[in-house]
Coordinates of C-alpha atoms in Angstrom, one line a residue:
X1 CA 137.3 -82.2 -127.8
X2 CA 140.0 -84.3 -129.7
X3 CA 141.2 -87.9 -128.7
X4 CA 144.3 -86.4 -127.4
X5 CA 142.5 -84.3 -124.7
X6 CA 140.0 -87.1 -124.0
X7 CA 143.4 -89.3 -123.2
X8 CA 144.9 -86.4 -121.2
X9 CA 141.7 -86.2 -118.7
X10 CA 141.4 -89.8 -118.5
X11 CA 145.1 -90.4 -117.0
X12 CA 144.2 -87.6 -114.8
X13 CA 141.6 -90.2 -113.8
X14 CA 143.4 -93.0 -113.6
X15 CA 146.3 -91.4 -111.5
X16 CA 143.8 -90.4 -108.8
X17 CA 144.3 -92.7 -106.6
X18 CA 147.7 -94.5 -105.5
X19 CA 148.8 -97.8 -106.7
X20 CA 147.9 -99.3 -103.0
X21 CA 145.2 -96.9 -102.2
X22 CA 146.2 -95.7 -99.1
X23 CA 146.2 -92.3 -98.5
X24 CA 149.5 -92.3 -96.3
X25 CA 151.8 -93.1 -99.3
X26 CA 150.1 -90.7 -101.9
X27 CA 152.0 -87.3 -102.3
X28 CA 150.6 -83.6 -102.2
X29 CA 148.2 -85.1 -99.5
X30 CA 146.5 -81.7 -98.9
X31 CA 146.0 -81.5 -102.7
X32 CA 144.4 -84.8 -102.5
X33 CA 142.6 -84.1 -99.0
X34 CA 139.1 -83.5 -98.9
X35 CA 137.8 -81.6 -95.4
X36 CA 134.0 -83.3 -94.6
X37 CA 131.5 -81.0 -92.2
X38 CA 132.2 -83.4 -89.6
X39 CA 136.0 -83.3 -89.5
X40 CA 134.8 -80.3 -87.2
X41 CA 134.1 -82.3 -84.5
X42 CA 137.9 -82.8 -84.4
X43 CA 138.2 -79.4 -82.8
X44 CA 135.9 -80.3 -79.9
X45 CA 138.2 -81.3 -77.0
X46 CA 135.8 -83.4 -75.4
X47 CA 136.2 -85.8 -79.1
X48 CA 139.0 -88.1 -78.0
X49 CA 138.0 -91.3 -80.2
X50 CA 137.8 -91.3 -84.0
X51 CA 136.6 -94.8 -85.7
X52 CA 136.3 -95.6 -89.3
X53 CA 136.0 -98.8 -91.1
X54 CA 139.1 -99.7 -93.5
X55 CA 139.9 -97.0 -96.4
X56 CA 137.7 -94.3 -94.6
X57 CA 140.4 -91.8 -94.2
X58 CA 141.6 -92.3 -90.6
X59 CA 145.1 -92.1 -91.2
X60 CA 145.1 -89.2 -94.0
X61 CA 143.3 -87.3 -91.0
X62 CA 146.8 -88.4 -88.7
X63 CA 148.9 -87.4 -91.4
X64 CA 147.5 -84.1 -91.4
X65 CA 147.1 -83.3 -87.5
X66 CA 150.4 -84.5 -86.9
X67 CA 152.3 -83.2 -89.9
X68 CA 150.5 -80.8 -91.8
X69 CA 149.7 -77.7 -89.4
X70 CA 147.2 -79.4 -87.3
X71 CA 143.6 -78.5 -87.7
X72 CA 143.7 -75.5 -89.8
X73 CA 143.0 -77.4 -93.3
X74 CA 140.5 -79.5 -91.3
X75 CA 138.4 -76.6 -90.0
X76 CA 136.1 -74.4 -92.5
X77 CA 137.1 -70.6 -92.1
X78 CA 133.5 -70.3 -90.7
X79 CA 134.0 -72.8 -87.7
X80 CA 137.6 -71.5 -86.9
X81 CA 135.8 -68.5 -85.2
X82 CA 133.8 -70.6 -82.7
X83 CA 137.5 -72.7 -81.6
X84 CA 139.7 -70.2 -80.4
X85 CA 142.6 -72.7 -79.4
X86 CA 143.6 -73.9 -83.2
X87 CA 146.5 -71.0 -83.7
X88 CA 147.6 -72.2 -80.4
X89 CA 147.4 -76.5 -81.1
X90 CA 150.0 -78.8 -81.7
X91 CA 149.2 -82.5 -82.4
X92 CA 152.1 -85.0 -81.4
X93 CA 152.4 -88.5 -81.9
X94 CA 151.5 -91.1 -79.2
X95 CA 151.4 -94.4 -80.7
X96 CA 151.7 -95.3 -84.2
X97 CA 153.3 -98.9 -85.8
X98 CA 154.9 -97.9 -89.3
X99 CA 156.9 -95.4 -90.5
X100 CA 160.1 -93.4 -88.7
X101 CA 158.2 -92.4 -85.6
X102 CA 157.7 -96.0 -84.9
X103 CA 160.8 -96.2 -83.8
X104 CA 160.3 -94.1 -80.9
X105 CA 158.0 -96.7 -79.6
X106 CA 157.5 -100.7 -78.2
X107 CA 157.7 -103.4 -81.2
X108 CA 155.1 -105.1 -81.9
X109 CA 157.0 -108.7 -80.5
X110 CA 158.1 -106.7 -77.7
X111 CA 154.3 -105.6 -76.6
X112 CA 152.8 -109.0 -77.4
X113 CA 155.4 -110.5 -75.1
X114 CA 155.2 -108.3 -72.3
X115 CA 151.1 -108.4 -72.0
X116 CA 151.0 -111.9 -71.0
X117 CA 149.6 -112.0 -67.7
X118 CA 149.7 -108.4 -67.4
X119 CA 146.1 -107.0 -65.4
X120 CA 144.7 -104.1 -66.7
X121 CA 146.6 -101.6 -64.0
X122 CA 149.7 -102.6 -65.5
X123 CA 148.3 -102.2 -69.1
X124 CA 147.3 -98.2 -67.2
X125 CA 150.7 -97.7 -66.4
X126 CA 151.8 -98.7 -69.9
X127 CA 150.0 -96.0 -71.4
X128 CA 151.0 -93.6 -68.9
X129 CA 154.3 -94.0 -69.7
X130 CA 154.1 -93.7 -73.1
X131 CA 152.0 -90.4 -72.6
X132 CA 155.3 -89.1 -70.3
X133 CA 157.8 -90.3 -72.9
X134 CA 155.9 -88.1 -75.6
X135 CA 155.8 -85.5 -73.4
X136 CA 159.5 -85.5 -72.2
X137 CA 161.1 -86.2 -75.5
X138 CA 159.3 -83.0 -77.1
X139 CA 159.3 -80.8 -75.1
X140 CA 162.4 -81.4 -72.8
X141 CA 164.1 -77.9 -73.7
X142 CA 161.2 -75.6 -72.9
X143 CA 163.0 -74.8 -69.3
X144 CA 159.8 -74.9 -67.2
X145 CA 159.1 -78.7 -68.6
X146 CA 162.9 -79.3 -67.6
X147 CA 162.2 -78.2 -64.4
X148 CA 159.2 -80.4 -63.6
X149 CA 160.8 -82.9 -65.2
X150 CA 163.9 -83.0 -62.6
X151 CA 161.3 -82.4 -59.4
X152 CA 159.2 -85.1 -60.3
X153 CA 160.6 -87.7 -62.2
X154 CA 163.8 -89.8 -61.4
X155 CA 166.8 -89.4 -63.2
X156 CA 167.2 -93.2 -64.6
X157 CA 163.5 -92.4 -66.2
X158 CA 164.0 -89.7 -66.7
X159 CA 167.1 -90.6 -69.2
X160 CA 165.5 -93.7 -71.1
X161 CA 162.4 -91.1 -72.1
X162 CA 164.8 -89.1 -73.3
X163 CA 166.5 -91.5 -75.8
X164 CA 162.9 -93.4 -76.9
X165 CA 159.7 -95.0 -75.5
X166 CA 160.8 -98.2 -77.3
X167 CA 162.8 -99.7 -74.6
X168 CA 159.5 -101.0 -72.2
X169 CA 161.8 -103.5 -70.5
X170 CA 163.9 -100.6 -68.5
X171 CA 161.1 -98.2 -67.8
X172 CA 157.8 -99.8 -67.3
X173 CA 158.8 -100.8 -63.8
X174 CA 160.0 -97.7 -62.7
X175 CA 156.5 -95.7 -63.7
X176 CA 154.9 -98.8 -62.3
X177 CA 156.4 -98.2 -59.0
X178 CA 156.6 -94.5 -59.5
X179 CA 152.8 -93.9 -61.0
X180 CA 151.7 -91.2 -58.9
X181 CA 154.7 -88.8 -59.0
X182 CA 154.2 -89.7 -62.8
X183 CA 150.8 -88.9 -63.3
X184 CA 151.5 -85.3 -61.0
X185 CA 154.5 -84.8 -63.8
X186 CA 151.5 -84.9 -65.9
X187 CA 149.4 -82.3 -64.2
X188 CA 151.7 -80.0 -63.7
X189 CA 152.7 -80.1 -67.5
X190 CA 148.7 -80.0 -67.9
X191 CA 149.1 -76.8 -65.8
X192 CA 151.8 -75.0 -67.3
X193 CA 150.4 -75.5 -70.7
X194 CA 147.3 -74.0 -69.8
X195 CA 149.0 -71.0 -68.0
X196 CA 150.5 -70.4 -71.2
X197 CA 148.0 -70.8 -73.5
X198 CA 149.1 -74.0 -75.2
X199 CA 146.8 -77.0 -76.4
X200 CA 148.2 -80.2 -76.8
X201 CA 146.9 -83.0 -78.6
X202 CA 148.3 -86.5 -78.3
X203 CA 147.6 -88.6 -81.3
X204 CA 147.0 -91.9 -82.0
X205 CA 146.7 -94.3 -84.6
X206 CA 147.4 -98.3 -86.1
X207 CA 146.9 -99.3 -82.5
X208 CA 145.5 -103.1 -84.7
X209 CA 149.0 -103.4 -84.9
X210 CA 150.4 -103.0 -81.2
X211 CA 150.9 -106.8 -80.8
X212 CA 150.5 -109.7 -82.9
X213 CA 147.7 -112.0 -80.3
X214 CA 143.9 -110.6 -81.2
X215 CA 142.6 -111.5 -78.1
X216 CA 145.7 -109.7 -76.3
X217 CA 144.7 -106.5 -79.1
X218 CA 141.7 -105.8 -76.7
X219 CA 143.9 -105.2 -73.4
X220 CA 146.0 -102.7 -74.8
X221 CA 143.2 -100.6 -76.8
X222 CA 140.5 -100.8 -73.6
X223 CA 143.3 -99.4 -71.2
X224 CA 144.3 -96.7 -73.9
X225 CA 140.3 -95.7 -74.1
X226 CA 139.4 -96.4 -69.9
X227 CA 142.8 -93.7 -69.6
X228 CA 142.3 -91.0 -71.6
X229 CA 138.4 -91.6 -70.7
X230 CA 139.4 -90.6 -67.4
X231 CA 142.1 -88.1 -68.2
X232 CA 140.2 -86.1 -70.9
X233 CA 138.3 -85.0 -68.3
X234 CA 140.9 -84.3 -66.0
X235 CA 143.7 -82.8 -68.6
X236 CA 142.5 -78.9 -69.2
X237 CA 145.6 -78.5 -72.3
X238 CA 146.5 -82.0 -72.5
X239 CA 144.0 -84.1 -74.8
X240 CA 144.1 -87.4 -76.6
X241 CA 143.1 -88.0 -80.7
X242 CA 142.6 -91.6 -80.7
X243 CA 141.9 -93.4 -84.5
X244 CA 140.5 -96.6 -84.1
X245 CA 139.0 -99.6 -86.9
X246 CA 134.9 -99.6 -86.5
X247 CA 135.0 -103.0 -85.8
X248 CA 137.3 -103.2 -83.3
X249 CA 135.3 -100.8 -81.1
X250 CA 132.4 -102.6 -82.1
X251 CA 133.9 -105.9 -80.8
X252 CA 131.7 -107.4 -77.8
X253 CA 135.4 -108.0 -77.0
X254 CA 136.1 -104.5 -76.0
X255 CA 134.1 -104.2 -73.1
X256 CA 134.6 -100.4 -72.9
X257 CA 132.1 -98.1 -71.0
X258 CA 128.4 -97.5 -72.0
X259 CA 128.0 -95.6 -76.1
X260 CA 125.4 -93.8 -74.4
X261 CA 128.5 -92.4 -72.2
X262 CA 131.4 -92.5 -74.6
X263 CA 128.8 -90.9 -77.2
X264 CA 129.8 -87.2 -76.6
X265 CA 133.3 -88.2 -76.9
X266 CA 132.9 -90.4 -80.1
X267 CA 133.2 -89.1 -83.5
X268 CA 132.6 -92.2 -86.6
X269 CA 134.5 -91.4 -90.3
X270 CA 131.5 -91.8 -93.3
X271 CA 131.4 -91.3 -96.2
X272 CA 128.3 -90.7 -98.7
X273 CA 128.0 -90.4 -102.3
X274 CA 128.1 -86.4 -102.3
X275 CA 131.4 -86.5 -100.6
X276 CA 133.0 -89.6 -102.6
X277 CA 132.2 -87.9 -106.1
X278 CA 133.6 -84.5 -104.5
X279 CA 136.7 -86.4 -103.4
X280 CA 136.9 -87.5 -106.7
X281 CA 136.6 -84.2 -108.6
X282 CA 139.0 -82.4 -106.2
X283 CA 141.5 -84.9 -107.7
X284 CA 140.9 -85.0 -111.1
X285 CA 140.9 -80.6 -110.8
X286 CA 144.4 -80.7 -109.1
X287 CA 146.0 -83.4 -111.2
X288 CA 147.7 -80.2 -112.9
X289 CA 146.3 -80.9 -116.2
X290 CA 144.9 -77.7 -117.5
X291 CA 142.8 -79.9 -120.1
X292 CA 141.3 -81.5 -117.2
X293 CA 140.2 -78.3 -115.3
X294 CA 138.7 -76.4 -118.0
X295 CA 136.8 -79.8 -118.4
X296 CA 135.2 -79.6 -114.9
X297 CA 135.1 -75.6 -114.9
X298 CA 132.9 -76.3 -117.9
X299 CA 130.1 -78.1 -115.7
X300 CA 128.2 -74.9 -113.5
X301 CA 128.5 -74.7 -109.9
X302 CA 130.7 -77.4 -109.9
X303 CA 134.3 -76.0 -108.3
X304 CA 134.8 -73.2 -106.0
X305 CA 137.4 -70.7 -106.0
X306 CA 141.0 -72.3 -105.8
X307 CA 143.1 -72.4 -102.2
X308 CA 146.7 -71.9 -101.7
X309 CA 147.4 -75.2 -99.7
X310 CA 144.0 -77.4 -100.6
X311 CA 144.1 -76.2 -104.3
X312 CA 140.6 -76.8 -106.0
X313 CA 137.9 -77.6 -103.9
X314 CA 134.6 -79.0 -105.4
X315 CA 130.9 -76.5 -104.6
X316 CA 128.3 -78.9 -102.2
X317 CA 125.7 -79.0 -105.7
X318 CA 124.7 -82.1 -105.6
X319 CA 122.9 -81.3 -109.4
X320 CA 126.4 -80.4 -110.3
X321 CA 127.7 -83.9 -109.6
X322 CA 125.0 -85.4 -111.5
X323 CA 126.0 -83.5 -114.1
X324 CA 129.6 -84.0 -113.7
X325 CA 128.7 -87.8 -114.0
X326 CA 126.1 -87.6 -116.7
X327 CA 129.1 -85.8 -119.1
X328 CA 131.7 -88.5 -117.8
X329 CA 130.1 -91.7 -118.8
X330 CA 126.0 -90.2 -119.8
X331 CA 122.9 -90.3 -117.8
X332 CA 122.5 -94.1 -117.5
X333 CA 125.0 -97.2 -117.3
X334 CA 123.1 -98.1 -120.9
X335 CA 120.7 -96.5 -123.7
X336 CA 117.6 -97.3 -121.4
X337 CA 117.2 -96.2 -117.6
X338 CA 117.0 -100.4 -117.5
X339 CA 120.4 -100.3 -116.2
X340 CA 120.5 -97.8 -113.5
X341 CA 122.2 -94.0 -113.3
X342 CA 125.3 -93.6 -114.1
X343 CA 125.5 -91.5 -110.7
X344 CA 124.0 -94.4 -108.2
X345 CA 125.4 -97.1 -109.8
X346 CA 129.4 -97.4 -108.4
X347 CA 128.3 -96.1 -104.9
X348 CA 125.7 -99.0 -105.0
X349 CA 127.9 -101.6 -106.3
X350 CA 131.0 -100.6 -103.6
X351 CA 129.2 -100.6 -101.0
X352 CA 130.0 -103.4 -98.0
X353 CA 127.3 -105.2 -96.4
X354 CA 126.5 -102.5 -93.9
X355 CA 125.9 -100.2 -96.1
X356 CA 128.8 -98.6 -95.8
X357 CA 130.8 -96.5 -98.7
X358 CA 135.3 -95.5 -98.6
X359 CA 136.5 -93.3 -100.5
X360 CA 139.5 -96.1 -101.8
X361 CA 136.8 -98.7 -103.6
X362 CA 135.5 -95.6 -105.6
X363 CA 138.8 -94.1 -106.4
X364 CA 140.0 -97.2 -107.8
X365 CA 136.6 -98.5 -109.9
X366 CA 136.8 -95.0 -112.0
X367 CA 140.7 -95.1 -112.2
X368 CA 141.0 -98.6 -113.6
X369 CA 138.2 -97.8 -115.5
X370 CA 139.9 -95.0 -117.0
X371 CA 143.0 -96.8 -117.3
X372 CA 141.1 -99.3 -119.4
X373 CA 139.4 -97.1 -122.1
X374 CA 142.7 -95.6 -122.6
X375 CA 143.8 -99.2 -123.8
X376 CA 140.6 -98.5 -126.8
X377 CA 141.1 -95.4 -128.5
X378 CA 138.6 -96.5 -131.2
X379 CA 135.9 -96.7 -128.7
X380 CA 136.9 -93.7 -126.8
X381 CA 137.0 -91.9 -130.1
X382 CA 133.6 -93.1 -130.8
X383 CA 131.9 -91.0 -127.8
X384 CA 129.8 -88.3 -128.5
X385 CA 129.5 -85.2 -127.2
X386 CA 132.0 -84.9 -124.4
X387 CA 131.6 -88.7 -122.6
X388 CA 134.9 -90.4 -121.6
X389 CA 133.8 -93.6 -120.0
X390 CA 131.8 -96.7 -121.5
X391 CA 129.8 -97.7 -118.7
X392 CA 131.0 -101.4 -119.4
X393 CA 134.4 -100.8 -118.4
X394 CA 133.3 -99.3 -115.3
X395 CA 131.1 -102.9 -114.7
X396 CA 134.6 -104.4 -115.6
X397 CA 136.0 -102.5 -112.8
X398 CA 134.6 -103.8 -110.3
X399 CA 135.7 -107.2 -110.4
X400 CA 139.3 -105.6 -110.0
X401 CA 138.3 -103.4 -107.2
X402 CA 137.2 -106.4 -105.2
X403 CA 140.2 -108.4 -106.0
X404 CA 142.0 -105.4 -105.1
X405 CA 139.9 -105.0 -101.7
X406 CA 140.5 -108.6 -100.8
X407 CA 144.0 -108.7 -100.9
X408 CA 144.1 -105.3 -99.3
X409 CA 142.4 -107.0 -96.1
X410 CA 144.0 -110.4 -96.3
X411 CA 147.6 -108.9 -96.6
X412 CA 147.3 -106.6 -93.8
X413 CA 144.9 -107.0 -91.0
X414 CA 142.9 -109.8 -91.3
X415 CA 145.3 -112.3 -92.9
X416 CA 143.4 -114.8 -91.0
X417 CA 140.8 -114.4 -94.2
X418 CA 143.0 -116.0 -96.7
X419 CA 142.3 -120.0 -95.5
X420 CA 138.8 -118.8 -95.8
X421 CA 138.5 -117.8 -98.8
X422 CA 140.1 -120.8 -100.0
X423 CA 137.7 -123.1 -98.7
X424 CA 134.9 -121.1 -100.0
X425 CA 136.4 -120.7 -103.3
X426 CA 134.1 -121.3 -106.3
X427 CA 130.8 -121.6 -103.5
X428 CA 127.9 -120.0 -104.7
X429 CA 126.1 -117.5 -102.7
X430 CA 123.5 -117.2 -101.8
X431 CA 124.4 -120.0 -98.9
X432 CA 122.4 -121.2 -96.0
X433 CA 123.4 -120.2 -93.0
X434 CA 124.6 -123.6 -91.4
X435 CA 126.5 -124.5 -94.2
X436 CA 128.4 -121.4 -94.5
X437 CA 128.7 -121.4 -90.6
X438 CA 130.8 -125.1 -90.9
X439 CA 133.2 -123.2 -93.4
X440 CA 133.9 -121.2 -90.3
X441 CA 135.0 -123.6 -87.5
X442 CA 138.1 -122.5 -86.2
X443 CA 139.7 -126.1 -86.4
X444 CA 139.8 -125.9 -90.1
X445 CA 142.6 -123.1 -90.0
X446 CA 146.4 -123.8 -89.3
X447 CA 147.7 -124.0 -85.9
X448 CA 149.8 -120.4 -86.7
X449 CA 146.5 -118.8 -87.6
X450 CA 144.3 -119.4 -84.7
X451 CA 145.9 -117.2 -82.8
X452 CA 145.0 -114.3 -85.0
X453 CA 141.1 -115.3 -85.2
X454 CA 138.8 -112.9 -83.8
X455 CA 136.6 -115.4 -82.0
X456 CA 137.0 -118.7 -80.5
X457 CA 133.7 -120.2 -81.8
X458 CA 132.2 -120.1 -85.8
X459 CA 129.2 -118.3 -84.7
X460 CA 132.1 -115.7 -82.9
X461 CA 133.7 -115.5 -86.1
X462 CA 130.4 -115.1 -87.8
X463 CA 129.9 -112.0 -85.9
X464 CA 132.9 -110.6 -86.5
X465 CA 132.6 -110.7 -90.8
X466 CA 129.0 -109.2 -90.1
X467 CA 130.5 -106.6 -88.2
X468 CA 133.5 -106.3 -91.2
X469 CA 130.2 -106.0 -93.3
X470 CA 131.5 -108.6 -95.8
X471 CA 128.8 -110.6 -94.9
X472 CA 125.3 -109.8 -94.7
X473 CA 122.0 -112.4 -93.2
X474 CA 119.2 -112.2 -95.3
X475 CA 115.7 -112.9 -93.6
X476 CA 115.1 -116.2 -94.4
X477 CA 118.2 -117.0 -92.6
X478 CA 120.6 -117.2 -95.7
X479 CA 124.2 -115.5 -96.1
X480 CA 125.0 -113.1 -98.7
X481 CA 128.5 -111.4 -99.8
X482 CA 128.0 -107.9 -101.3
X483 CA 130.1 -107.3 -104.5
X484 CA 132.7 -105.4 -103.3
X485 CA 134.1 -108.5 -101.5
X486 CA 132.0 -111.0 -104.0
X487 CA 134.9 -111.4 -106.5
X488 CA 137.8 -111.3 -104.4
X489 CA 136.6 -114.3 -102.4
X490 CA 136.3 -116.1 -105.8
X491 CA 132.4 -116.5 -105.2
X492 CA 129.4 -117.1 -107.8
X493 CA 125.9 -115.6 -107.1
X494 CA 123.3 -117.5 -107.6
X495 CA 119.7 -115.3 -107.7
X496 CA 120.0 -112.9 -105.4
X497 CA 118.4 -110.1 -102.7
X498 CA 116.9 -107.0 -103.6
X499 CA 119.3 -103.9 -102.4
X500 CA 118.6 -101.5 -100.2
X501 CA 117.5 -98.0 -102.0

């Protein structure tokens, strides 16, 4: 292989993942998509609530129900015998914050002004007349929907649904005082669709950014999970799709019913090192570089036979990957196993403090990695046999990817992180507990940020960051920050635990 080729793979490499990461703003998404085993738990109408931590995929899943033909590129051609109702599914939008459909729904002012005071009925009939919006506004030219639609709901609300969901000012009293011939509406659209064969699947996601107020967050995502709790059950052809951050279920805030309850109806995004370096061979084989395929298709068992719409998917061999990763960068991060595999050691070193591996972190260690060795042609020249990677640019990655993480979190949802990390700028970890716990009093942040902290007490907030797993207790009562977050806070390690196998 000549230098040029070696080049050609690794921009193939560094383009596999977008400049921001995120999933939503990367184009040929079912190029890029990867479908996990357990995406076909999606199919399952009793599955109303899908949780991941940040990066794990949630909204690429939206994307693709609600834009991309629904659950056929999600489903393996095995499973789609065992759920008859995927020809017949459609997957529209209930909520989301962003984008052009946002539009059709309250601002995020306008919902963090109208909770105050609000009881958790009135937060019940907020969701319900979202749900009816959605309902009205797409399918308000099928005649039998017209028809219930003029028996059961008044003209006046019948006319804002029409136009948008966004205007909660003019409708929200009228289902309020109206909730029972609403929720009827409901059932009898439940029934028609069923009579006809029809499965519909309303679809959630971004609900972190429904109002501005964290504590106020909790109102509006409990009622949305205590409705459709209740109406998943009740709904035959009507169901929900609900994606929802980890932690924010996991909040002691969200008071929800029992897991042992809401298990059955519960399905959590992960990701393990398998699936991230299939992820990332799927990528590099559908870049369109024919250099870069014949590269892979070199490596047995390690690609399948191509797909019209998914293109190249990567074989389940996990002795393929390892070999994938052994001709990438060589068996071991150095001439001696001393230094690890090459194959454990960026799963290792992105994971959070729980454990816990997305597909983003990965991505971007091997792209700017890439992106790097291109900058040493001498070097890469160097390489024998058919390596493209030195594994110290990959260690030089990773202080990148956790800059990049970090201002991924602080600039989105949690941008009640940045006066923390400036206090704990240039600390050294590892920290006892009680000093690290002062850094956290909630009187040390600015009057405009206290409203977006998670807790109203450091040991609250303490929780929370656990729960985020950017922080992790060691047993001698000490705190640790895993790497992936390590740099980006601007903190030194001093010593350190002993990870996990």
């Amino acid at each position: 292989m000549d230098l040029q080729e070696k080049i050609e793979i690794l921009q193939q490499i560094g383009n596999c993942v977008s400049e921001n990461g995120a999933a939503e703003n990367e184009e040929n998404v079912l190029q890029n998509f990867l479908p996990l085993r357990d995406y076909n738990k999606l199919a399952e109408d009793r599955v109303f609530l899908i949780t991941g931590g940040r990066g794990t995929g949630k909204t690429e899943l939206f994307r693709i129900l609600t834009s991309c033909n629904g659950l056929n590129f999600i489903i393996n051609e095995c499973d789609k015998k065992r759920f008859q109702n995927i020809q017949n599914a459609e997957f529209i939008i209930g909520y989301i914050a962003s984008g052009d459909g946002a539009k059709q729904f309250p601002s995020q002012s306008i919902c963090s002004r109208w909770i105050e005071n609000k009881s958790s009925m009135d937060i019940n009939v907020f969701w319900t007349g979202l749900v009816c919006g959605v309902v009205v506004r797409k399918y308000h030219d099928v005649p039998e929907i017209m028809k219930l639609m003029n028996e059961y709901l008044e003209s006046e609300l019948k006319d804002i649904l029409l136009k948008s969901n966004s205007q909660l000012s003019k409708w929200w009293e009228l289902v309020l005082e109206k909730e029972e011939t609403c929720m009827t509406f409901l059932d009898e659209v439940d029934a028609y669709f069923q009579k006809c064969g029809k499965h519909i699947y309303i679809t959630y996601d971004e609900l972190d950014r429904i109002c501005s107020n964290y504590k106020d967050l909790f109102g509006f995502i409990k009622g949305l999970l205590n409705f459709w709790y209740e109406y998943n059950n009740r709904f035959t052809n009507i169901k929900a799709k609900i994606f929802l951050r980890s932690d924010l279920y996991n909040s002691k805030a969200l008071q929800f019913v029992d897991a042992s309850k809401l298990r059955a109806y519960h399905l959590e995004l992960k990701w393990d090192t398998i699936s991230l370096y299939r992820l990332l061979v799927k990528r590099i084989a559908n870049s369109g570089s024919e250099v870069a395929l014949r590269y892979l298709s070199e490596i047995p068992q390690l690609l399948k036979e191509k797909s019209d719409e998914l293109g190249c998917l990567p074989c389940d061999s996990e002795q393929a990957l390892h070999d994938f990763t052994d001709k990438l960068i060589g068996k071991y991060m150095g001439k001696t196993p001393k230094k690890g595999k090459s194959y454990s050691w960026v799963p290792n070193h992105i994971q959070d403090a729980n454990g816990e591996l997305t597909p983003r972190p990965f991505l971007k260690c091997f792209s700017f990695a890439s992106n790097e060795m291109i900058k040493h042609s001498d070097e890469l020249n160097d390489l024998k046999e058919d390596h493209l990677l030195v594994p110290t640019y990959l260690q030089g990655a990773l202080v990148t990817v956790s800059e990049d993480r970090v201002k991924e979190l602080t600039s989105e949802e949690y941008q009640w992180l940045t006066e923390l990390i400036d206090r704990l700028k240039g600390k050294t970890m590892l920290m006892e507990k009680d000093e690290f716990l002062e850094y956290l009093t909630p009187d040390l942040w600015s009057e405009e940020k206290k409203d977006e902290l998670p807790g109203r007490t450091k040991q609250e907030i303490y929780s929370v960051l656990l729960a985020l797993g950017i922080i992790m207790e060691t047993s001698d009562s000490r705190v640790n920050v895993p790497e992936i977050y390590l740099y980006g806070f601007g903190l030194k390690r001093k010593g350190g635990i002993r990870r996990p196998k």
